[in-house]
Coordinates of C-alpha atoms and ligand atoms in Angstrom, one line a residue:
X1 CA 0.0 0.0 0.0
X2 CA 1.3 3.5 -0.9
X3 CA 1.9 6.1 1.8
X4 CA 0.6 9.6 1.2
X5 CA 2.3 12.0 3.6
X6 CA 0.6 15.5 4.1
X7 CA 2.9 18.2 5.7
X8 CA 0.5 20.5 7.5
X9 CA -3.1 19.9 8.6
X10 CA -4.3 23.5 8.1
X11 CA -6.9 24.5 5.5
X12 CA -5.4 22.9 2.4
X13 CA -4.0 19.8 4.3
X14 CA -7.2 19.1 6.2
X15 CA -9.4 19.3 3.1
X16 CA -6.9 17.1 1.1
X17 CA -7.0 14.4 3.8
X18 CA -10.7 14.7 4.3
X19 CA -11.4 14.2 0.6
X20 CA -8.8 11.4 0.3
X21 CA -10.6 9.6 3.2
X22 CA -13.9 9.9 1.3
X23 CA -12.6 8.9 -2.2
X24 CA -9.8 6.3 -1.5
X25 CA -10.8 2.7 -1.8
X26 CA -10.0 0.5 1.2
X27 CA -6.4 -0.5 1.1
X28 CA -5.6 1.8 -1.8
X29 CA -3.3 4.1 0.2
X30 CA -2.4 5.0 3.8
X31 CA -2.7 8.7 4.6
X32 CA -0.6 10.5 7.3
X33 CA -0.9 14.1 8.3
X34 CA 2.1 15.7 10.2
X35 CA 1.4 18.9 12.1
X36 CA 2.6 20.3 15.4
X37 CA -0.9 21.4 16.2
X38 CA -3.7 18.8 16.8
X39 CA -6.2 20.9 14.9
X40 CA -6.9 22.9 11.8
X41 CA -7.3 26.6 12.6
X42 CA -10.4 28.2 11.1
X43 CA -8.5 31.6 10.7
X44 CA -11.5 33.6 9.5
X45 CA -13.0 33.2 13.0
X46 CA -10.0 34.7 14.8
X47 CA -11.3 38.3 14.6
X48 CA -14.5 37.1 16.3
X49 CA -12.4 35.2 18.9
X50 CA -10.8 38.6 19.6
X51 CA -14.2 40.1 20.2
X52 CA -15.5 37.1 22.2
X53 CA -18.2 36.3 19.6
X54 CA -16.7 32.9 18.8
X55 CA -15.2 30.6 21.5
X56 CA -11.5 30.1 20.9
X57 CA -11.9 26.3 21.0
X58 CA -14.6 26.5 18.3
X59 CA -12.0 28.0 15.8
X60 CA -9.9 24.9 16.2
X61 CA -11.1 21.9 14.2
X62 CA -9.7 18.7 15.8
X63 CA -7.8 16.5 13.3
X64 CA -8.3 13.3 15.2
X65 CA -12.0 13.8 15.6
X66 CA -12.7 14.6 12.0
X67 CA -10.0 12.6 10.1
X68 CA -10.9 9.2 11.3
X69 CA -9.0 7.1 8.7
X70 CA -5.9 9.3 8.7
X71 CA -2.9 8.8 10.9
X72 CA -2.1 12.0 12.8
X73 CA 1.6 12.6 13.6
X74 CA 2.1 15.4 16.2
X75 CA 5.3 17.0 15.1
X76 CA 7.0 19.6 12.9
X77 CA 8.6 18.6 9.6
X78 CA 12.0 20.1 9.6
X79 CA 13.3 18.7 6.3
X80 CA 11.9 17.2 3.1
X81 CA 14.3 15.0 1.3
X82 CA 12.2 14.1 -1.7
X83 CA 15.2 12.4 -3.5
X84 CA 15.0 9.7 -0.7
X85 CA 11.2 10.1 -0.1
X86 CA 11.8 10.9 3.6
X87 CA 10.9 13.8 5.9
X88 CA 12.4 14.6 9.2
X89 CA 9.9 15.0 12.0
X90 CA 10.6 16.9 15.2
X91 CA 8.1 15.9 17.9
X92 CA 7.2 18.1 20.8
X93 CA 9.0 15.6 23.1
X94 CA 12.0 13.4 22.1
X95 CA 14.5 13.3 19.3
X96 CA 13.9 14.0 15.6
X97 CA 13.2 10.9 13.4
X98 CA 12.8 10.1 9.7
X99 CA 9.4 9.2 8.2
X100 CA 9.2 7.6 4.8
X101 CA 6.6 8.1 2.2
X102 CA 5.7 7.4 -1.4
X103 CA 3.8 10.6 -2.2
X104 CA 4.2 13.9 -0.5
X105 CA 1.7 16.7 -0.2
X106 CA 3.1 20.0 1.0
X107 CA 0.5 22.2 2.6
X108 CA 2.5 23.9 5.4
X109 CA 0.9 27.4 4.9
X110 CA 2.7 30.7 5.4
X111 CA 4.1 32.5 8.5
X112 CA 3.5 36.0 9.7
X113 CA 5.9 38.5 8.0
X114 CA 8.1 40.3 10.4
X115 CA 10.3 43.4 9.8
X116 CA 13.3 44.5 11.8
X117 CA 11.6 47.4 13.6
X118 CA 12.8 48.2 17.1
X119 CA 10.4 46.9 19.8
X120 CA 8.2 44.8 17.5
X121 CA 9.5 41.4 18.5
X122 CA 9.4 42.4 22.1
X123 CA 5.9 44.0 22.2
X124 CA 3.8 43.1 19.2
X125 CA 1.6 40.1 18.9
X126 CA 0.5 38.4 15.6
X127 CA -3.0 37.3 14.7
X128 CA -2.7 34.0 12.8
X129 CA -3.1 31.5 15.6
X130 CA -5.8 30.8 18.2
X131 CA -3.4 31.5 21.1
X132 CA -2.6 34.9 19.7
X133 CA -6.3 35.9 19.3
X134 CA -7.0 34.8 22.9
X135 CA -4.0 36.7 24.2
X136 CA -5.0 39.9 22.3
X137 CA -8.5 39.7 23.8
X138 CA -7.2 38.9 27.3
X139 CA -4.7 41.7 27.2
X140 CA -7.2 44.3 26.3
X141 CA -9.7 43.1 28.9
X142 CA -6.8 43.1 31.5
X143 CA -5.8 46.6 30.5
X144 CA -9.4 47.8 31.1
X145 CA -9.4 46.2 34.6
X146 CA -6.0 47.9 35.3
X147 CA -7.0 51.3 33.9
X148 CA -10.2 51.3 35.9
X149 CA -8.1 51.5 39.1
X150 CA -6.0 54.4 37.9
X151 CA -6.7 58.2 37.8
X152 CA -6.7 59.8 34.3
X153 CA -3.1 60.2 33.1
X154 CA -0.4 58.9 30.8
X155 CA -0.4 55.3 32.2
X156 CA -4.2 55.0 32.0
X157 CA -4.1 56.4 28.5
X158 CA -1.4 53.9 27.5
X159 CA -3.5 51.0 28.8
X160 CA -6.5 52.1 26.8
X161 CA -4.5 52.5 23.6
X162 CA -4.6 49.8 20.9
X163 CA -2.5 49.8 17.7
X164 CA -2.9 47.5 14.7
X165 CA 0.0 47.6 12.2
X166 CA -1.2 46.4 8.7
X167 CA -4.5 47.4 7.1
X168 CA -5.0 44.2 5.1
X169 CA -8.0 41.8 5.4
X170 CA -7.1 40.2 8.7
X171 CA -5.9 43.5 10.3
X172 CA -9.0 45.5 9.4
X173 CA -11.3 42.6 10.6
X174 CA -9.4 42.3 13.9
X175 CA -9.3 46.0 14.4
X176 CA -13.0 46.5 13.7
X177 CA -14.0 43.6 16.0
X178 CA -11.8 44.7 18.9
X179 CA -12.9 48.3 18.5
X180 CA -16.5 47.1 18.8
X181 CA -15.7 45.1 21.9
X182 CA -13.9 48.1 23.5
X183 CA -16.8 50.4 22.9
X184 CA -19.2 47.9 24.5
X185 CA -16.8 47.4 27.4
X186 CA -16.6 51.0 28.4
X187 CA -20.3 50.8 29.4
X188 CA -19.4 48.1 32.0
X189 CA -16.7 50.3 33.6
X190 CA -18.3 53.3 35.2
X191 CA -14.8 54.5 36.3
X192 CA -13.9 54.8 32.6
X193 CA -17.2 55.9 31.1
X194 CA -17.3 59.1 33.2
X195 CA -16.8 62.4 31.5
X196 CA -13.1 62.1 32.4
X197 CA -12.6 59.4 29.8
X198 CA -12.2 61.7 26.9
X199 CA -12.3 60.3 23.4
X200 CA -8.4 60.5 23.4
X201 CA -8.1 58.1 26.2
X202 CA -9.7 55.1 24.6
X203 CA -7.6 55.2 21.5
X204 CA -7.5 52.8 18.5
X205 CA -4.9 53.3 15.8
X206 CA -4.7 51.4 12.5
X207 CA -1.3 52.0 10.8
X208 CA -1.0 51.2 7.0
X209 CA 2.0 51.9 4.8
X210 CA 0.0 52.3 1.7
X211 CA -2.5 55.1 0.8
X212 CA -5.5 52.7 1.3
X213 CA -6.6 49.8 3.4
X214 CA -8.3 46.5 2.4
X215 CA -6.6 46.0 -1.0
X216 CA -9.0 43.1 -1.6
X217 CA -11.9 45.6 -2.3
X218 CA -11.8 48.5 -4.8
X219 CA -11.0 52.1 -3.9
X220 CA -14.5 53.4 -3.1
X221 CA -15.5 50.6 -0.7
X222 CA -12.0 50.9 0.8
X223 CA -12.6 54.6 1.5
X224 CA -16.0 53.9 3.0
X225 CA -14.4 51.5 5.5
X226 CA -11.9 54.2 6.5
X227 CA -14.7 56.7 7.0
X228 CA -16.8 54.1 8.9
X229 CA -13.9 53.3 11.3
X230 CA -13.1 57.0 11.8
X231 CA -16.7 57.7 12.6
X232 CA -16.5 55.1 15.3
X233 CA -13.6 57.1 16.9
X234 CA -10.6 55.2 15.3
X235 CA -7.5 56.8 14.0
X236 CA -6.5 55.4 10.6
X237 CA -3.0 56.4 9.6
X238 CA -2.4 56.0 5.9
X239 CA 1.0 56.3 4.2
X240 CA 2.5 55.7 7.6
X241 CA 5.3 53.3 8.5
X242 CA 5.9 52.1 12.0
X243 CA 9.5 53.2 12.9
X244 CA 9.6 52.0 16.5
X245 CA 7.6 50.3 19.1
X246 CA 10.3 50.2 21.8
X247 CA 8.8 50.0 25.3
X248 CA 5.3 50.2 23.8
X249 CA 6.0 53.7 22.5
X250 CA 4.8 53.9 18.9
X251 CA 6.7 56.2 16.5
X252 CA 5.3 56.6 13.0
X253 CA 7.0 58.0 9.9
X254 CA 4.3 60.8 9.8
X255 CA 5.9 62.2 13.0
X256 CA 3.0 61.0 15.3
X257 CA 4.0 59.3 18.6
X258 CA 1.9 57.7 21.3
X259 CA 2.2 55.0 24.0
X260 CA 0.2 51.8 23.3
X261 CA -0.3 48.8 25.6
X262 CA -1.4 46.5 22.9
X263 CA 0.3 46.3 19.5
X264 CA -1.1 43.8 17.0
X265 CA 1.0 42.9 14.0
X266 CA -1.0 42.1 10.9
X267 CA 1.3 43.0 8.0
X268 CA 0.7 39.8 6.0
X269 CA 2.4 36.6 5.1
X270 CA 6.0 35.4 4.5
X271 CA 7.1 32.1 3.0
X272 CA 7.2 29.2 5.4
X273 CA 10.9 28.9 6.4
X274 CA 10.7 25.1 6.2
X275 CA 9.5 25.2 2.6
X276 CA 11.9 28.0 1.8
X277 CA 15.1 26.5 3.2
X278 CA 14.7 22.8 4.0
X279 CA 13.4 20.9 1.0
X280 CA 14.9 19.7 -2.3
X281 CA 11.6 20.6 -4.1
X282 CA 11.6 23.6 -6.5
X283 CA 10.8 27.0 -5.0
X284 CA 10.4 30.4 -6.6
X285 CA 12.3 33.7 -5.7
X286 CA 9.8 34.4 -2.8
X287 CA 10.4 31.0 -1.2
X288 CA 7.1 29.6 -2.4
X289 CA 6.8 26.0 -3.6
X290 CA 6.5 25.9 -7.4
X291 CA 3.3 24.2 -8.2
X292 CA 1.6 23.6 -11.6
X293 CA -2.1 24.2 -12.3
X294 CA -2.8 20.5 -11.8
X295 CA -1.3 21.0 -8.3
X296 CA 1.7 18.8 -8.9
X297 CA 5.0 20.3 -7.8
X298 CA 7.2 21.5 -10.6
X299 CA 6.9 23.6 -13.8
X300 CA 4.7 23.2 -16.8
X301 CA 7.2 21.1 -18.7
X302 CA 8.7 19.3 -15.7
X303 CA 6.5 17.9 -12.9
X304 CA 8.3 16.5 -9.9
X305 CA 7.0 12.9 -9.6
X306 CA 5.0 12.1 -6.5
X307 CA 5.0 15.6 -5.1
X308 CA 2.0 17.9 -4.7
X309 CA 1.4 21.3 -3.1
X310 CA -1.5 23.7 -2.3
X311 CA -2.4 26.7 -0.1
X312 CA -0.5 29.6 1.2
X313 CA 2.9 28.0 0.8
X314 CA 2.5 27.4 -2.9
X315 CA 2.8 29.6 -6.1
X316 CA 0.0 28.2 -8.2
X317 CA -0.8 29.8 -11.6
X318 CA -4.2 31.5 -11.4
X319 CA -6.0 30.4 -14.6
X320 CA -9.0 32.5 -13.8
X321 CA -7.0 35.8 -13.7
X322 CA -7.3 38.2 -16.5
X323 CA -3.5 38.8 -16.5
X324 CA -1.3 35.8 -17.3
X325 CA 1.6 34.9 -15.0
X326 CA -0.4 35.7 -11.8
X327 CA -0.5 33.2 -8.9
X328 CA -3.6 32.5 -6.8
X329 CA -3.9 34.8 -3.8
X330 CA -3.3 33.3 -0.4
X331 CA -6.8 32.9 1.0
X332 CA -9.1 30.2 2.4
X333 CA -11.3 30.2 -0.7
X334 CA -8.4 28.9 -2.7
X335 CA -6.8 26.7 0.0
X336 CA -10.1 24.7 0.5
X337 CA -10.7 24.2 -3.2
X338 CA -7.1 23.4 -4.0
X339 CA -7.1 20.8 -1.2
X340 CA -10.2 19.1 -2.5
X341 CA -9.0 19.1 -6.1
X342 CA -5.5 17.9 -5.0
X343 CA -7.1 14.9 -3.5
X344 CA -9.2 14.1 -6.6
X345 CA -6.1 14.6 -8.9
X346 CA -3.9 12.5 -6.7
X347 CA -6.4 9.6 -6.8
X348 CA -6.8 10.1 -10.6
X349 CA -3.0 9.6 -11.1
X350 CA -3.1 6.6 -8.8
X351 CA -5.7 5.1 -11.1
X352 CA -3.9 6.0 -14.3
X353 CA -6.1 9.0 -15.2
X354 CA -5.0 12.6 -16.0
X355 CA -5.3 15.3 -13.3
X356 CA -7.4 18.4 -14.0
X357 CA -6.1 22.0 -13.7
X358 CA -7.2 24.2 -10.9
X359 CA -9.5 27.1 -11.9
X360 CA -11.5 29.1 -9.4
X361 CA -13.3 32.4 -10.0
X362 CA -13.4 34.4 -6.8
X363 CA -16.7 34.4 -5.0
X364 CA -16.1 38.0 -3.8
X365 CA -14.8 39.4 -0.5
X366 CA -16.8 39.7 2.7
X367 CA -15.3 41.1 5.9
X368 CA -16.6 41.9 9.3
X369 CA -15.9 45.3 10.7
X370 CA -17.3 44.7 14.2
X371 CA -20.6 43.4 15.6
X372 CA -23.4 44.3 13.1
X373 CA -21.1 45.9 10.5
X374 CA -19.4 44.5 7.5
X375 CA -18.6 44.9 3.8
X376 CA -19.1 42.7 0.8
X377 CA -17.9 43.1 -2.8
X378 CA -18.4 41.0 -5.8
X379 CA -17.1 42.7 -9.0
X380 CA -19.1 46.0 -9.0
X381 CA -21.7 44.9 -6.4
X382 CA -20.9 46.4 -3.0
X383 CA -23.0 45.7 0.1
X384 CA -22.2 47.6 3.3
X385 CA -23.2 47.6 6.9
X386 CA -25.6 45.2 8.6
X387 CA -26.6 43.1 5.5
X388 CA -22.9 42.5 4.7
X389 CA -22.2 41.5 8.3
X390 CA -25.1 39.0 8.1
X391 CA -23.6 37.7 4.9
X392 CA -20.2 37.3 6.6
X393 CA -21.7 35.3 9.4
X394 CA -23.9 33.2 7.1
X395 CA -21.0 32.4 4.8
X396 CA -18.7 31.3 7.6
X397 CA -21.4 29.3 9.4
X398 CA -21.7 27.4 6.1
X399 CA -18.0 27.3 5.4
X400 CA -16.6 26.1 8.8
X401 CA -15.9 22.4 8.3
X402 CA -18.2 19.8 9.9
X403 CA -21.7 20.0 11.4
X404 CA -20.3 19.7 14.9
X405 CA -18.4 23.0 14.5
X406 CA -21.3 24.8 12.8
X407 CA -23.7 23.9 15.6
X408 CA -21.3 24.9 18.4
X409 CA -20.6 28.3 16.7
X410 CA -24.3 29.0 16.0
X411 CA -25.1 28.1 19.6
X412 CA -22.6 30.8 20.9
X413 CA -24.0 33.4 18.5
X414 CA -27.5 32.6 19.5
X415 CA -26.8 32.8 23.3
X416 CA -25.0 36.1 22.8
X417 CA -28.3 37.7 21.6
X418 CA -30.0 37.6 25.0
X419 CA -26.9 37.5 27.2
X420 CA -24.2 39.4 25.3
X421 CA -20.5 38.4 25.2
X422 CA -18.3 37.2 28.0
X423 CA -16.1 40.0 29.2
X424 CA -13.7 38.4 31.7
X425 CA -10.0 38.2 31.0
X426 CA -8.4 34.8 31.8
X427 CA -4.7 35.8 31.6
X428 CA -4.4 34.0 35.0
X429 CA -4.5 30.7 33.1
X430 CA -0.8 31.4 32.2
X431 CA 0.0 31.0 35.9
X432 CA -2.3 28.2 37.0
X433 CA -0.2 27.1 40.0
X434 CA -0.1 30.6 41.6
X435 CA -3.3 30.3 43.6
X436 CA -2.6 26.7 44.6
X437 CA 0.9 27.5 45.8
X438 CA -0.4 30.5 47.7
X439 CA -2.8 28.3 49.6
X440 CA -0.3 25.5 50.2
X441 CA 2.4 27.7 51.6
X442 CA 0.9 30.7 53.3
X443 CA 4.3 32.2 54.3
X444 CA 5.6 32.2 50.8
X445 CA 6.5 35.5 49.1
X446 CA 3.3 37.4 48.1
X447 CA 1.9 36.6 44.7
X448 CA 2.2 40.3 43.9
X449 CA -1.4 41.1 43.8
X450 CA -3.0 43.6 46.2
X451 CA -2.3 44.5 49.8
X452 CA -5.7 43.1 50.7
X453 CA -4.9 39.7 49.1
X454 CA -1.7 39.5 51.3
X455 CA -3.7 40.2 54.5
X456 CA -6.1 37.4 53.5
X457 CA -3.3 34.8 53.0
X458 CA -1.6 35.6 56.3
X459 CA -4.8 35.6 58.3
X460 CA -6.0 32.3 56.8
X461 CA -2.7 30.7 57.5
X462 CA -2.3 32.0 61.1
X463 CA -5.9 31.3 62.2
X464 CA -6.2 28.6 64.9
X465 CA -7.7 25.4 63.7
X466 CA -10.7 24.1 65.5
Ligands
FAD1 C1 -7.1 36.5 10.9 C2 -7.3 35.8 9.5 C3 -8.5 35.9 8.9 C4 -8.7 35.3 7.6 N1 -9.9 35.4 7.0 C5 -10.1 34.9 5.8 C6 -11.3 35.0 5.2 O1 -12.3 35.5 5.7 N2 -11.5 34.4 3.9 C7 -10.4 33.8 3.3 O2 -10.6 33.3 2.2 N3 -9.2 33.7 3.9 C8 -9.0 34.2 5.1 N4 -7.8 34.1 5.7 C9 -6.7 33.4 5.0 C10 -6.8 31.9 5.2 O3 -7.0 31.5 6.5 C11 -5.5 31.3 4.7 O4 -5.3 31.6 3.4 C12 -5.6 29.7 4.8 O5 -5.6 29.3 6.2 C13 -4.4 29.1 4.1 O6 -4.5 27.7 4.3 P1 -3.1 26.8 4.3 O7 -3.6 25.4 4.5 O8 -2.3 27.1 3.2 O9 -2.4 27.3 5.6 P2 -2.8 27.1 7.1 O10 -4.3 27.1 7.2 O11 -2.1 28.2 7.8 O12 -2.2 25.7 7.6 C14 -0.9 25.4 7.6 C15 -0.7 24.3 8.6 O13 0.7 23.8 8.4 C16 1.2 23.5 9.7 N5 2.7 23.6 9.5 C17 3.4 24.7 9.3 N6 4.7 24.4 9.2 C18 4.8 23.1 9.4 C19 5.9 22.1 9.4 N7 7.1 22.5 9.2 N8 5.6 20.8 9.6 C20 4.3 20.4 9.8 N9 3.2 21.3 9.7 C21 3.5 22.6 9.6 C22 0.6 24.6 10.6 O14 0.6 24.2 11.9 C23 -0.8 24.7 10.0 O15 -1.7 23.8 10.7 C24 -7.6 34.7 7.0 C25 -6.3 34.6 7.6 C26 -6.2 35.2 8.9 C27 -4.8 35.1 9.6

């Protein structure tokens, strides 16, 4: 039996394996997915995870639960040696080991692009993974709790200042959702919603190097999004580069400077370093896997036998584009469809049939800008505001894989209608032993909370036992 090894169980990898499970005959091939994460991240839900409208766990689609006939290997592929049909796997625990295959599918996705700007690696946080979305939300909620105990002033202002760097699709969605959450939160904090909280104090900045945001929509709808965010109190800095974020002090090329507690980095994708540096498969000048329209690795005249690729790590000719020589853009619309076609094409070649080329005409763009507000564009048709937001939710409720996920997400959306969103920060989960240790050893050094908490610990420990 032949072994098909899929590197990366994200969008493209998950759908490839899912389709292979459905279409392969019993005993026809063994399928393995290698991924350090036990789940596929439904990234379009991350902006709503930020806002608390989608539970973090619901944006994670379990590989083991939904890929029942696939072997799941928890580990990171550190090298692909296609000449010897072997990958090197680094598990979370233990030494690296080789894994042999007959056919490889490379769907390792992209990574967040970073730039050498002072302070960014120390202070900024990306928005590509569930843990990042949870941390962004928790940090803002914690900042509100901290600010509520402070008098108006520079520290309180810093705590209430949020900066997103990068006005692309995910940046604008995350920014709009977090802004909506912050506006709703202020009502729960009487200390902050008094007159003393001037509009300057709760301050949201979106920094974009180009002269427009959301390049996925055309100019006019893009301008509408800027106006809509500005009307909601946001500062949109166009033609502005981030020069420094050292110590959380943001300096822009426009001369503007401000302190910001939360800096979210959404400047787009870079090639996956494993694909770029550690395979003997062909890559292009940007470090992307060279993939043919039929999703086999290689060029038009020279396919690499037994190697396939799809998704954000691959440069795939876009046969639906008006201009020749263009690659498919990195988005879920393509990754899902490429994954499904890849599985069909792979099975076709196993059975001696010809693979088909990948052609997909965009279904348009739909983005959330915060609770009840969105934008949709399909060619010249533009829909704004509440109807677009409903379309966004409807589309993603249909698109998230498996009925189990759909029902869970819909249930959270439904319960939010009467009860609203949860607004507690759980940053304490990062120090789960703190409370336990404080209880077990009452004379240990204080856990650095408040003076009142210290009194409680000493009193409880010293109290005579009856
Ligand atoms: C916040 C956000 C919102 C988005 N919203 C939309 C949207 O509304 N519509 C849309 O069309 N697109 C959207 N996208 C883009 C879309 O999510 C991506 O284009 C899509 O996830 C790409 O799929 P992929 O399989 O190529 O990569 P991914 O889904 O990123 O999966 C890659 C997988 O490979 C694994 N991996 C990486 N390196 C290795 C390795 N060395 N070894 C083993 N495994 C590895 C990773 O752990 C991951 O599971 C959004 C993206 C973000 C970040």
